[in-house]
mmCIF file with all atom_site columns, C-alpha atoms in Angstrom:
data_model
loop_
_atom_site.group_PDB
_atom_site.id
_atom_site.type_symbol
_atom_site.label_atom_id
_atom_site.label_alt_id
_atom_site.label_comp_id
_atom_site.label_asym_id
_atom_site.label_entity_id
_atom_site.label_seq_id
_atom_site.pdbx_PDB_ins_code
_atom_site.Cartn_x
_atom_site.Cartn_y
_atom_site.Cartn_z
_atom_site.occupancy
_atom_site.B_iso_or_equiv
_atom_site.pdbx_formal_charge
_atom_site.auth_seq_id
_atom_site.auth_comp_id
_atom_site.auth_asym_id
_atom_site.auth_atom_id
_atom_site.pdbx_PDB_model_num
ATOM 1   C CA . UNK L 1 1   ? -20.679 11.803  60.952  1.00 52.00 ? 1   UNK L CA 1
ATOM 2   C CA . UNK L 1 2   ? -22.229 9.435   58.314  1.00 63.00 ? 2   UNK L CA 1
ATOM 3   C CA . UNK L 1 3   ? -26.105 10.689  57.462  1.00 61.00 ? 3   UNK L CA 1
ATOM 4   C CA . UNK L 1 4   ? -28.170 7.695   58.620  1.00 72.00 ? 4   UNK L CA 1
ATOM 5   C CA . UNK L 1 5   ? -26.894 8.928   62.147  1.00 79.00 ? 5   UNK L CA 1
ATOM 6   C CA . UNK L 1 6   ? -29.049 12.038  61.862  1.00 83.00 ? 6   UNK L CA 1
ATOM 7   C CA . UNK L 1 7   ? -32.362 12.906  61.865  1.00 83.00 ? 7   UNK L CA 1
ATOM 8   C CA . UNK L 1 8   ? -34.691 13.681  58.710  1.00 84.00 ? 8   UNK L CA 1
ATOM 9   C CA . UNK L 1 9   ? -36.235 16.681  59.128  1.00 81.00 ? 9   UNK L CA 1
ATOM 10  C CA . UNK L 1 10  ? -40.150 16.750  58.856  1.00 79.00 ? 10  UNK L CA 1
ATOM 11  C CA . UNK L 1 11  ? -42.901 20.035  58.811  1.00 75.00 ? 11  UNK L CA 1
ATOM 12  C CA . UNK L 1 12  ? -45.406 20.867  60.562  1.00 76.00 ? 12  UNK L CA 1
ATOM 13  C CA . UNK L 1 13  ? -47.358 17.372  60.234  1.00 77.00 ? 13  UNK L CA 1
ATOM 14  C CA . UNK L 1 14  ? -44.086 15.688  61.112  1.00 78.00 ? 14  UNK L CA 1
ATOM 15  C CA . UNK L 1 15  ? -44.437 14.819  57.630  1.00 80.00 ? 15  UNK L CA 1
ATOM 16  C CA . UNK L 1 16  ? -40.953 14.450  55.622  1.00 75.00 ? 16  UNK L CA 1
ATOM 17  C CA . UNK L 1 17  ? -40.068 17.234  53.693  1.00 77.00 ? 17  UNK L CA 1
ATOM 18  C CA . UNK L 1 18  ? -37.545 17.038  50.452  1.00 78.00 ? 18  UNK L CA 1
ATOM 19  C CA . UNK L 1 19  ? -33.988 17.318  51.870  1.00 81.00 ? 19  UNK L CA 1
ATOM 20  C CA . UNK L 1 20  ? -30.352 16.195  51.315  1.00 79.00 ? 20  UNK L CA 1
ATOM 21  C CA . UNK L 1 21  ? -27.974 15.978  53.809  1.00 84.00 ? 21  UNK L CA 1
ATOM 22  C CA . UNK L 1 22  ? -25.011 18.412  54.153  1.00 84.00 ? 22  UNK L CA 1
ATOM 23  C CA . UNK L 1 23  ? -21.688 16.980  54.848  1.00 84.00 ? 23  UNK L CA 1
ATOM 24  C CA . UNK L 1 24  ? -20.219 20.093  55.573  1.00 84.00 ? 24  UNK L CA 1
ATOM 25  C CA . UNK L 1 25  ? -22.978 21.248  57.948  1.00 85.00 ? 25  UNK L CA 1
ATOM 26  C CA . UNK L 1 26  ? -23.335 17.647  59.827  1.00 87.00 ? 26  UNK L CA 1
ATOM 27  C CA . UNK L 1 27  ? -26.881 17.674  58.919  1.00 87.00 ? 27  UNK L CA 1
ATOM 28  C CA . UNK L 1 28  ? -30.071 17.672  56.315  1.00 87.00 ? 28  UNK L CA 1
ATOM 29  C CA . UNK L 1 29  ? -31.319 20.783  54.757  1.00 83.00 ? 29  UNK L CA 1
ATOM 30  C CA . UNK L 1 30  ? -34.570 21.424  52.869  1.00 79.00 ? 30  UNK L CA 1
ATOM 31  C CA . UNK L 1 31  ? -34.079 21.728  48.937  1.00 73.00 ? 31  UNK L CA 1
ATOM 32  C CA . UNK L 1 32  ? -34.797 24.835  47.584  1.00 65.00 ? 32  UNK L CA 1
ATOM 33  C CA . UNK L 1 33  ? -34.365 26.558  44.613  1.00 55.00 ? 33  UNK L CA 1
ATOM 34  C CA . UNK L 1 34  ? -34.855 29.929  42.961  1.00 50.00 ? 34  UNK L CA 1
ATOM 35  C CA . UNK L 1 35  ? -38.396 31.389  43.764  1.00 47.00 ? 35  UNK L CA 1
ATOM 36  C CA . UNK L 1 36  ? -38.756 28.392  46.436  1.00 47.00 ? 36  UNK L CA 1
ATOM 37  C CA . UNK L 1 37  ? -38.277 25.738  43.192  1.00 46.00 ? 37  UNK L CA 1
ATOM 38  C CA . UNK L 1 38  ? -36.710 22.258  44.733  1.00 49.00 ? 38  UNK L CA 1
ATOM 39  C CA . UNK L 1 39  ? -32.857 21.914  43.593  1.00 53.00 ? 39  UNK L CA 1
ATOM 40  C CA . UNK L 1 40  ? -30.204 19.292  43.786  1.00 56.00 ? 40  UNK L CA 1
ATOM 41  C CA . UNK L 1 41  ? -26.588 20.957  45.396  1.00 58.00 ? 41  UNK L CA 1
ATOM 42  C CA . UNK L 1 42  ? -24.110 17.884  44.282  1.00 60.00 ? 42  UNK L CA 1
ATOM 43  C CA . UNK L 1 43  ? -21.257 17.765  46.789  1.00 60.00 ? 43  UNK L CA 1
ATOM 44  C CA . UNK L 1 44  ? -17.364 16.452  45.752  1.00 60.00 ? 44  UNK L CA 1
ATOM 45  C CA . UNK L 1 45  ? -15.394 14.573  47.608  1.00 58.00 ? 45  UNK L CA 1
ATOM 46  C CA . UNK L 1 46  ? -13.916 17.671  49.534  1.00 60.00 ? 46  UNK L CA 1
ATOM 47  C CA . UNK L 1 47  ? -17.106 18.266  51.036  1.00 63.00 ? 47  UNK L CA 1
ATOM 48  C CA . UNK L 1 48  ? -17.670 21.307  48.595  1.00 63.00 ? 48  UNK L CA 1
ATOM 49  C CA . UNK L 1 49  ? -20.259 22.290  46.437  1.00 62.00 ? 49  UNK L CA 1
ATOM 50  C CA . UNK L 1 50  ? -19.910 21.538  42.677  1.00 60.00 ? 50  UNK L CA 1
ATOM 51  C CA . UNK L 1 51  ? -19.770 24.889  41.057  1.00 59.00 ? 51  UNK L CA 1
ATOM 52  C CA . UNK L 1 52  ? -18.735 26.520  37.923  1.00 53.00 ? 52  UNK L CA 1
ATOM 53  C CA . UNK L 1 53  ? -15.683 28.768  39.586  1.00 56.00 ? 53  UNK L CA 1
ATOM 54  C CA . UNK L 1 54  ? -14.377 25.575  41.782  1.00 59.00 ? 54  UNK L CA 1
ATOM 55  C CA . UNK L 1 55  ? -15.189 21.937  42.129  1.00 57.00 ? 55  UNK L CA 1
ATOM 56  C CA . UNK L 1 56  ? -16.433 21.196  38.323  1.00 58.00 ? 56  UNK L CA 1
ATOM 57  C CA . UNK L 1 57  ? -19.055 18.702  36.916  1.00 57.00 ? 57  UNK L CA 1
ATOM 58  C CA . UNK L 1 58  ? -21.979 19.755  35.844  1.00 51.00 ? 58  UNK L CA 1
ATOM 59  C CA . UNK L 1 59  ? -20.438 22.592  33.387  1.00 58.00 ? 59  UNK L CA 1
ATOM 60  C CA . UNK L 1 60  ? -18.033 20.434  32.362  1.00 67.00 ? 60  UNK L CA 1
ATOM 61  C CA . UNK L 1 61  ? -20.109 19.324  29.223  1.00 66.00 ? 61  UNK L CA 1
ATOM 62  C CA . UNK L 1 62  ? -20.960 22.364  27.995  1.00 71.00 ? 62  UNK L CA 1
ATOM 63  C CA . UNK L 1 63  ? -16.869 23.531  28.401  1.00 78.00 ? 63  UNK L CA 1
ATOM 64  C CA . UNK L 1 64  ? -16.350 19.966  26.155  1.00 81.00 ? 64  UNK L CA 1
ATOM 65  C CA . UNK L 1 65  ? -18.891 21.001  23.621  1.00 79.00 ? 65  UNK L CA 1
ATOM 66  C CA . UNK L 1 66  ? -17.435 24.356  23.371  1.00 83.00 ? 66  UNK L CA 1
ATOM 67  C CA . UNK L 1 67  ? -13.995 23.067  23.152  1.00 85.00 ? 67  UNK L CA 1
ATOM 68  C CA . UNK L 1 68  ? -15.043 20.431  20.672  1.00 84.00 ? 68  UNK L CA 1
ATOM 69  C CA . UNK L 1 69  ? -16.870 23.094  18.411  1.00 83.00 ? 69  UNK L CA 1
ATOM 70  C CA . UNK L 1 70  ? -14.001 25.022  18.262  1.00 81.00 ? 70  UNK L CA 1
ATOM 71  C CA . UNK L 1 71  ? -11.778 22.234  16.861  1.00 78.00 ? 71  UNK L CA 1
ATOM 72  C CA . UNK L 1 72  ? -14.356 21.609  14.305  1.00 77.00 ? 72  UNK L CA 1
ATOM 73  C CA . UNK L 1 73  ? -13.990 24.662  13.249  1.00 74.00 ? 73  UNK L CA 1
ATOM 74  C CA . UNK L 1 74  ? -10.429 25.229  12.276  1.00 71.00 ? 74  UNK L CA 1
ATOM 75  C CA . UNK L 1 75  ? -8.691  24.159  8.716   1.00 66.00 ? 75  UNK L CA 1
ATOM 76  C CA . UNK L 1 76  ? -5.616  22.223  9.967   1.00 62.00 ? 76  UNK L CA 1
ATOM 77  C CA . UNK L 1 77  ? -4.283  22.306  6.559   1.00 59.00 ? 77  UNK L CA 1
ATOM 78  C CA . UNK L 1 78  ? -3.790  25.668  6.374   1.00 61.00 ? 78  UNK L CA 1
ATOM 79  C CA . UNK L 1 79  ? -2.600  26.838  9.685   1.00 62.00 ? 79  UNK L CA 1
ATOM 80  C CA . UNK L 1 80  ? 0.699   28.551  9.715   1.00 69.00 ? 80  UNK L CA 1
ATOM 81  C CA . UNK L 1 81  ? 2.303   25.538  11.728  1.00 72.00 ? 81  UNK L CA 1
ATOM 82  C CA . UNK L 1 82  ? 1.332   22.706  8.396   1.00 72.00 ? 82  UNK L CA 1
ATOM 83  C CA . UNK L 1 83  ? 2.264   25.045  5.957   1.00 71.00 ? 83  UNK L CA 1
ATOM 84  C CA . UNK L 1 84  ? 6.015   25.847  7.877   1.00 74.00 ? 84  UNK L CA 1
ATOM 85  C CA . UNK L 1 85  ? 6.175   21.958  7.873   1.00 71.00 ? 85  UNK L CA 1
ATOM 86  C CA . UNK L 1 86  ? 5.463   21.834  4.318   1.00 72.00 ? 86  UNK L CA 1
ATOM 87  C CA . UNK L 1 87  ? 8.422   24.137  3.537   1.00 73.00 ? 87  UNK L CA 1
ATOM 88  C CA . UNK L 1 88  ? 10.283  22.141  4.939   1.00 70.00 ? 88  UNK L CA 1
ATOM 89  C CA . UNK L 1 89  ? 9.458   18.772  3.124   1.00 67.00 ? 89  UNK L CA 1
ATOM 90  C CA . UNK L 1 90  ? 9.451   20.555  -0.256  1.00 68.00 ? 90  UNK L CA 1
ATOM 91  C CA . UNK L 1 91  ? 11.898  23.427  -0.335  1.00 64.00 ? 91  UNK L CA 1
ATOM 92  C CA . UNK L 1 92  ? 11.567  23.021  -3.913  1.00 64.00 ? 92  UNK L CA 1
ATOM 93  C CA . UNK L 1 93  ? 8.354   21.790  -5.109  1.00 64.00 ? 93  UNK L CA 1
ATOM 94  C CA . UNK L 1 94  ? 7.502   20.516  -8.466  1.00 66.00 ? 94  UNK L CA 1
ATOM 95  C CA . UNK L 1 95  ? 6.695   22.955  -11.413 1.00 71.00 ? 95  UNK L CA 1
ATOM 96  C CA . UNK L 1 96  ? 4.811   22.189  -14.752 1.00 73.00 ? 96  UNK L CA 1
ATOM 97  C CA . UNK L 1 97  ? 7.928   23.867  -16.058 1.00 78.00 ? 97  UNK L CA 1
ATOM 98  C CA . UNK L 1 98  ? 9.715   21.182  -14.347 1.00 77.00 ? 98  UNK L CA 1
ATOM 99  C CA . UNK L 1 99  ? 7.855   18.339  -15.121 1.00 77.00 ? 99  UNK L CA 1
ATOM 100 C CA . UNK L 1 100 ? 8.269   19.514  -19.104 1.00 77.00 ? 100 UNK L CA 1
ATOM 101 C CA . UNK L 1 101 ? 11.951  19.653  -18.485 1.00 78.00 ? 101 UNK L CA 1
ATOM 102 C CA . UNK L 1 102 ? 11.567  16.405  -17.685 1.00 75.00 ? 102 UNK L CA 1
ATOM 103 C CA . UNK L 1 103 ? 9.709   14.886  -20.131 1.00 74.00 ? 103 UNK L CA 1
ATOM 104 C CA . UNK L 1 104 ? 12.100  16.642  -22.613 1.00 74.00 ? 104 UNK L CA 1
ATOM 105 C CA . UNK L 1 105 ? 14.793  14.537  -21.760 1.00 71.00 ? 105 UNK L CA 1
ATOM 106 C CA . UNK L 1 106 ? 12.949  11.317  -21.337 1.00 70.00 ? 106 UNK L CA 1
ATOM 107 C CA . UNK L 1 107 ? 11.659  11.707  -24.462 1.00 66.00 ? 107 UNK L CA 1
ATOM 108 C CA . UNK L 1 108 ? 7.691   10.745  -25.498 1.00 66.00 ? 108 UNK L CA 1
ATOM 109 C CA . UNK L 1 109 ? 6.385   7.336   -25.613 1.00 69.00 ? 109 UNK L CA 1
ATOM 110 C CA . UNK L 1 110 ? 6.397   7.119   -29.827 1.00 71.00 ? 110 UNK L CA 1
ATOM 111 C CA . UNK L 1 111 ? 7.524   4.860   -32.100 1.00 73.00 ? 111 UNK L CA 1
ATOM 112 C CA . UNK L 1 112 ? 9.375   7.471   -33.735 1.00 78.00 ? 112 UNK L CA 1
ATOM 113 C CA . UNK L 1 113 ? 11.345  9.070   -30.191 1.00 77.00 ? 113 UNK L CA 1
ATOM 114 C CA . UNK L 1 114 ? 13.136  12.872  -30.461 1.00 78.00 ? 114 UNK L CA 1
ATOM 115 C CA . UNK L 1 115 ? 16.651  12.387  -31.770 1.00 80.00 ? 115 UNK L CA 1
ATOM 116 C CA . UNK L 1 116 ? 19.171  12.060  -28.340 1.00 79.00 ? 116 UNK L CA 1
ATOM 117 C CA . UNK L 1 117 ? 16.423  11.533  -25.563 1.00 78.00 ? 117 UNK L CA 1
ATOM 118 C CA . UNK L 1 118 ? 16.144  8.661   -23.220 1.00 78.00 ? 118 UNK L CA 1
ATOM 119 C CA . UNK L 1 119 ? 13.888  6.951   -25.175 1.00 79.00 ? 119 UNK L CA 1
ATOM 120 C CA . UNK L 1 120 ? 15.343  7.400   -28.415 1.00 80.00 ? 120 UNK L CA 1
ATOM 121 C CA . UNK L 1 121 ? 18.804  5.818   -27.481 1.00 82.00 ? 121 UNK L CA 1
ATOM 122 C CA . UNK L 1 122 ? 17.354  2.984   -25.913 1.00 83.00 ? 122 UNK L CA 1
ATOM 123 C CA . UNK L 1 123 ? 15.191  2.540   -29.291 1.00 83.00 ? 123 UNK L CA 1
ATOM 124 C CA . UNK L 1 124 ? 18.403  2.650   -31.138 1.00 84.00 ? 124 UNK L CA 1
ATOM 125 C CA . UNK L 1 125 ? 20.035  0.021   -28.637 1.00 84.00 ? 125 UNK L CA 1
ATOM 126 C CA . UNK L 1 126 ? 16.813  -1.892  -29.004 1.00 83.00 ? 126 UNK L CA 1
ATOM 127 C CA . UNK L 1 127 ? 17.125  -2.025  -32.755 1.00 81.00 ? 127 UNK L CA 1
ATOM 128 C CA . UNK L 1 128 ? 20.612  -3.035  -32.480 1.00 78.00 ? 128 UNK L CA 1
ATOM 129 C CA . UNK L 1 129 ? 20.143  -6.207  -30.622 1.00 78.00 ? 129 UNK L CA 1
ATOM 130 C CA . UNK L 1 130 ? 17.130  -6.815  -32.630 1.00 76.00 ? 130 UNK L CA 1
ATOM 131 C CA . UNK L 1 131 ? 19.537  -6.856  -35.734 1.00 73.00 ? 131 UNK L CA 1
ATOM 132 C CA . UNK L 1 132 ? 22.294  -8.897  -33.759 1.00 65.00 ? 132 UNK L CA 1
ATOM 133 C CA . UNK L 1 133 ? 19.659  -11.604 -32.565 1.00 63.00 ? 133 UNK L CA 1
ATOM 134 C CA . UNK L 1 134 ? 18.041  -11.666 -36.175 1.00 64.00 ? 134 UNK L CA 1
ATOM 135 C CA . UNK L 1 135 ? 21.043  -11.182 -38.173 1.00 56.00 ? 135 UNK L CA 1
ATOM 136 C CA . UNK L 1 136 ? 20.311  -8.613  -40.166 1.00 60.00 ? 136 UNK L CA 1
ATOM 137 C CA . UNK L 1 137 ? 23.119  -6.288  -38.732 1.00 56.00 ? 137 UNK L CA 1
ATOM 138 C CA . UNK L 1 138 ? 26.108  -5.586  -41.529 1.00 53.00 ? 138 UNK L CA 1
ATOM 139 C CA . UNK L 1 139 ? 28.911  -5.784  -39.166 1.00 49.00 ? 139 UNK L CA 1
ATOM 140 C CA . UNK L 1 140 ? 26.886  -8.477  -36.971 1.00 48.00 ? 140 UNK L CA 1
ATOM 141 C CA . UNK L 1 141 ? 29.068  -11.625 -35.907 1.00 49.00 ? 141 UNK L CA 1
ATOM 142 C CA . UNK L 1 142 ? 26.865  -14.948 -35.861 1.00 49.00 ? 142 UNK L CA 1
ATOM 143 C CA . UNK L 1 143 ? 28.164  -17.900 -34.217 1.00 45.00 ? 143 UNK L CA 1
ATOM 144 C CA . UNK L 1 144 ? 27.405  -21.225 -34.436 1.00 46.00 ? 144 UNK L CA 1
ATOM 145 C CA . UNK L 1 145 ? 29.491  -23.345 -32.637 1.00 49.00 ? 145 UNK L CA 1
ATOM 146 C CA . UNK L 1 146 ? 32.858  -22.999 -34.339 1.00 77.00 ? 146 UNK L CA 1
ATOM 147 C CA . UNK L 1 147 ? 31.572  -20.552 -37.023 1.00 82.00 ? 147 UNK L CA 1
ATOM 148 C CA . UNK L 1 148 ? 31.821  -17.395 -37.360 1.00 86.00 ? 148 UNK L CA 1
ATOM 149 C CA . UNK L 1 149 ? 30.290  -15.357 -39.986 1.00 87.00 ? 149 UNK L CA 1
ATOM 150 C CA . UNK L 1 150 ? 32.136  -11.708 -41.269 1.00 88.00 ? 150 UNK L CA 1
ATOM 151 C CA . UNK L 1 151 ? 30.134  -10.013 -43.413 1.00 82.00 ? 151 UNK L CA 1
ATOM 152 C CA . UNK L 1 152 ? 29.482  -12.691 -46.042 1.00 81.00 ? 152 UNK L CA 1
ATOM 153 C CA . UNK L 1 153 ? 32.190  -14.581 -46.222 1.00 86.00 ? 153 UNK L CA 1
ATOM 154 C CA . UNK L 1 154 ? 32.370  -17.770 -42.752 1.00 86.00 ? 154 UNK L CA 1
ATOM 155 C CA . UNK L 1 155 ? 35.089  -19.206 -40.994 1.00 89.00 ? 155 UNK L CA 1
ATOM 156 C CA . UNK L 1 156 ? 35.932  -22.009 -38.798 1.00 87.00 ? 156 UNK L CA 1
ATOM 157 C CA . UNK L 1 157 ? 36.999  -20.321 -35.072 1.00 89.00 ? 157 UNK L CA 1
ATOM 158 C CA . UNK L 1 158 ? 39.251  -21.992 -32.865 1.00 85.00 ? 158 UNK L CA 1
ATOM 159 C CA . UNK L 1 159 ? 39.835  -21.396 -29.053 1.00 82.00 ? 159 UNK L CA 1
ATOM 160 C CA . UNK L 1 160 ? 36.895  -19.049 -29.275 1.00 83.00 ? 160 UNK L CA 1
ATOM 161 C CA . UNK L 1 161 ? 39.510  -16.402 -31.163 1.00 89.00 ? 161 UNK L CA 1
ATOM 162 C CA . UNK L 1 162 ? 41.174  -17.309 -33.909 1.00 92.00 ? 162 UNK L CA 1
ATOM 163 C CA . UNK L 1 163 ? 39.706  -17.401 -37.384 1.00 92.00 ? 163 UNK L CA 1
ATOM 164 C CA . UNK L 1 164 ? 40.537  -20.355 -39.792 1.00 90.00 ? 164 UNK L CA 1
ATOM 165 C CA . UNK L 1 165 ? 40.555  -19.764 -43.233 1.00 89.00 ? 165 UNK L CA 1
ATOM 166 C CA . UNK L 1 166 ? 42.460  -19.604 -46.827 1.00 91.00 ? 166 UNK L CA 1
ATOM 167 C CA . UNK L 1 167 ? 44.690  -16.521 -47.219 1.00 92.00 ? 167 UNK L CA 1
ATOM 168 C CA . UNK L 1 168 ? 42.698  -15.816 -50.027 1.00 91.00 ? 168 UNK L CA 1
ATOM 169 C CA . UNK L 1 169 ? 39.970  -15.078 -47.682 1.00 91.00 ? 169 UNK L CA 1
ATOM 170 C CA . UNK L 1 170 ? 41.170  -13.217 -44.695 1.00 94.00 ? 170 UNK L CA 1
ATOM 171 C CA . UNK L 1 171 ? 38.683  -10.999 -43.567 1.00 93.00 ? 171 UNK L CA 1
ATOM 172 C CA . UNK L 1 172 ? 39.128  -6.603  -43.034 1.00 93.00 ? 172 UNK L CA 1
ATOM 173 C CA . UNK L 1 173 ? 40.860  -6.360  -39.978 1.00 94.00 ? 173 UNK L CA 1
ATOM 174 C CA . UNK L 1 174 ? 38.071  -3.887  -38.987 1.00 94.00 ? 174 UNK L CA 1
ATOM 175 C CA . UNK L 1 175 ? 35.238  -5.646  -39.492 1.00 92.00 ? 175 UNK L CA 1
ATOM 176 C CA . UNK L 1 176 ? 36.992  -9.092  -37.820 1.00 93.00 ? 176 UNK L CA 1
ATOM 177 C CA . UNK L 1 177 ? 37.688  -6.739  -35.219 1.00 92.00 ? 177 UNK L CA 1
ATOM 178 C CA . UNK L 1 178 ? 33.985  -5.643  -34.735 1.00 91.00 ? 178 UNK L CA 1
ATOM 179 C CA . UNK L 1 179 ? 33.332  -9.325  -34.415 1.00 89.00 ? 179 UNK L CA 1
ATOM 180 C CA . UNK L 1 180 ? 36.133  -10.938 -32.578 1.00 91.00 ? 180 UNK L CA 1
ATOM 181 C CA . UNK L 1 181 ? 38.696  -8.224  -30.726 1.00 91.00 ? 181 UNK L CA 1
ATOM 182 C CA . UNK L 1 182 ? 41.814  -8.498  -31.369 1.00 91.00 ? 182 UNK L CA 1
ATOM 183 C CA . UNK L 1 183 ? 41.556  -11.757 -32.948 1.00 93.00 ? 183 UNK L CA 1
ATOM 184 C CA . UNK L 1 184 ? 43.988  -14.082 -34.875 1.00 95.00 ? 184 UNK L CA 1
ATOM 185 C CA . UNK L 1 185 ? 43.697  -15.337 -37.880 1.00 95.00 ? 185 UNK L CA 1
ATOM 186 C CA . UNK L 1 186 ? 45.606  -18.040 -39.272 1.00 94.00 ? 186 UNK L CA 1
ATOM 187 C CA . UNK L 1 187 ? 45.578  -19.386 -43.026 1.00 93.00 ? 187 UNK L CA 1
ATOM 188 C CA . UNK L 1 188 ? 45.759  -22.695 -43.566 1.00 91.00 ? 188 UNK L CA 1
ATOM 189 C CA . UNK L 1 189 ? 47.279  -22.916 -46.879 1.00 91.00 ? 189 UNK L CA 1
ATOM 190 C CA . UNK L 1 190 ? 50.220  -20.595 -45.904 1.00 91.00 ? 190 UNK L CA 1
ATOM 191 C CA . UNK L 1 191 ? 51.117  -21.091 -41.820 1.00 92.00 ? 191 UNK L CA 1
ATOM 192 C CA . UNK L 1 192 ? 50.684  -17.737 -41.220 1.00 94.00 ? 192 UNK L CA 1
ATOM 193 C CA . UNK L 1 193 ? 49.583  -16.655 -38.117 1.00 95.00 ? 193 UNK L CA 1
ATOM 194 C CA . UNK L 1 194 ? 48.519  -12.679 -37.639 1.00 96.00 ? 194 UNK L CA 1
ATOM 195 C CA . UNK L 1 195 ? 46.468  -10.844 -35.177 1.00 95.00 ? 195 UNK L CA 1
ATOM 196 C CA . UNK L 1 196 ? 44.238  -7.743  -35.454 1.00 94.00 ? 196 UNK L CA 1
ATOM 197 C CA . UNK L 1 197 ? 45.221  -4.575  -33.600 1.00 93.00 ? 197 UNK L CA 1
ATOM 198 C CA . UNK L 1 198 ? 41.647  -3.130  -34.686 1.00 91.00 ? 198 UNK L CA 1
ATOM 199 C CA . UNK L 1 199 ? 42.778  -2.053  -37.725 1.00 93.00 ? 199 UNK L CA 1
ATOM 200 C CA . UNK L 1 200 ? 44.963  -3.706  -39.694 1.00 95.00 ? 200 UNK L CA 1
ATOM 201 C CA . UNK L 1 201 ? 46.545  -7.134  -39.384 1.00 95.00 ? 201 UNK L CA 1
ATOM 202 C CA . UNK L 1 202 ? 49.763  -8.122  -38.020 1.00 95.00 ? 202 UNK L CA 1
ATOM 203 C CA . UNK L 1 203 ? 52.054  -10.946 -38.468 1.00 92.00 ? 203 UNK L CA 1
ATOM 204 C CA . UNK L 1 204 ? 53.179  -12.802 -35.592 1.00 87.00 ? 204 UNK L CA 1
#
C-alpha cells in the first residue's frame, strides 16, 4: 500500500511526531535512536533494512576505503607474480661482464681501434677506399674513361678489359690482375694477344 494512503501518526497534542513509513509493516513508525536519539532506517528495494550483514549501503564506503588503502599499500613490482613474469622475459639478463664482452669485440670509439675488432676492420676498409678514391693506394687502379693506370706506368683499355700498350710495357700480371681480373692485354707493336690467369700472363 503506497504511504500517502496512511495516516501520520501524531502525540498527545495531535501534533506530528518525526516518523518514516515502514514498507514492510504497512505503516509509519516514530524515529528513534539509541538512548531515544532520532535515526534514519534506509530501506532497499526488497523492503529490507540496509544493514552491514545484508542489504549494503551505508558501509559500503568505509569497505571501499579499506579496500583502496590496502592497494596503496602493496609494491606491485616486487610481488612474486612480476618478478615470475620477469624470469620469463629475461631468462638471461644482461651482465657488466657481458656488456665488456661486448665492447671487446666492437672495439672503442678511437682513432687508433684494437687490432681485429669491429671497429678496427672497418677503419682499415675505411682507409682503403680513402686511398682508392684519392689515389694514393700502390696497387690502386684509376680510370678515366679509357685509361687505366698500373702502378706508374697507363694504358689505353678497350671493352672495359683489355689493356693497350707496347710490349715493352706490359704490366705484372699480378698487379694488372689487382686492377682488371683476368684481363687481356694486347701489344700493339707485336699482335699479341694474352690474358692474365692472376698470376702470370698467357698467350692466346
Amino acid at each position: 500500500m503506497a504511504a500517502n494512503t496512511k495516516q501520520i501518526k501524531g502525540d498527545v497534542d495531535r501534533k506530528p511526531s518525526p516518523q518514516y513509513y515502514n514498507p514492510v509493516a504497512d505503516e509509519y513508525e516514530y524515529l528513534h535512536g539509541e538512548n531515544g536519539a532520532s535515526r534514519h532506517i534506509l530501506y532497499s528495494s526488497d523492503g529490507q533494512p540496509i544493514t552491514s550483514s545484508g542489504n549494503k549501503l551505508a558501509v559500503r564506503a568505509s569497505e571501499i576505503e579499506t579496500l583502496l588503502s590496502d592497494i596503496k599499500s602493496k609494491d606491485f613490482a616486487t610481488q612474486t607474480t612480476a618478478a615470475a613474469i620477469l624470469a620469463k622475459l629475461i631468462a638471461a639478463p644482461s651482465t657488466e661482464a657481458k656488456q665488456d664482452a661486448l665492447a671487446a669485440l666492437i672495439g672503442e670509439v678511437d682513432a687508433d681501434p684494437t687490432a681485429n675488432t669491429l671497429l678496427a676492420r672497418l677503419k682499415s676498409l675505411e682507409d682503403k677506399i680513402d686511398a682508392i678514391t684519392d689515389g694514393t693506394s700502390p696497387a690502386v687502379t684509376q680510370l678515366s674513361g679509357s685509361i687505366v693506370t698500373i702502378g706508374e706506368a697507363t694504358f689505353a683499355v678497350s671493352g672495359g678489359d683489355t689493356l693497350r700498350g707496347l710490349t715493352a710495357d706490359k704490366p705484372d700480371a699480378v698487379a694488372a690482375h689487382a686492377v682488371i681480373p683476368y684481363c687481356y692485354y694486347f701489344s700493339i707493336d707485336t699482335g699479341v694477344v694474352e690474358a692474365t690467369d692472376g698470376t702470370n700472363w698467357v698467350v692466346i
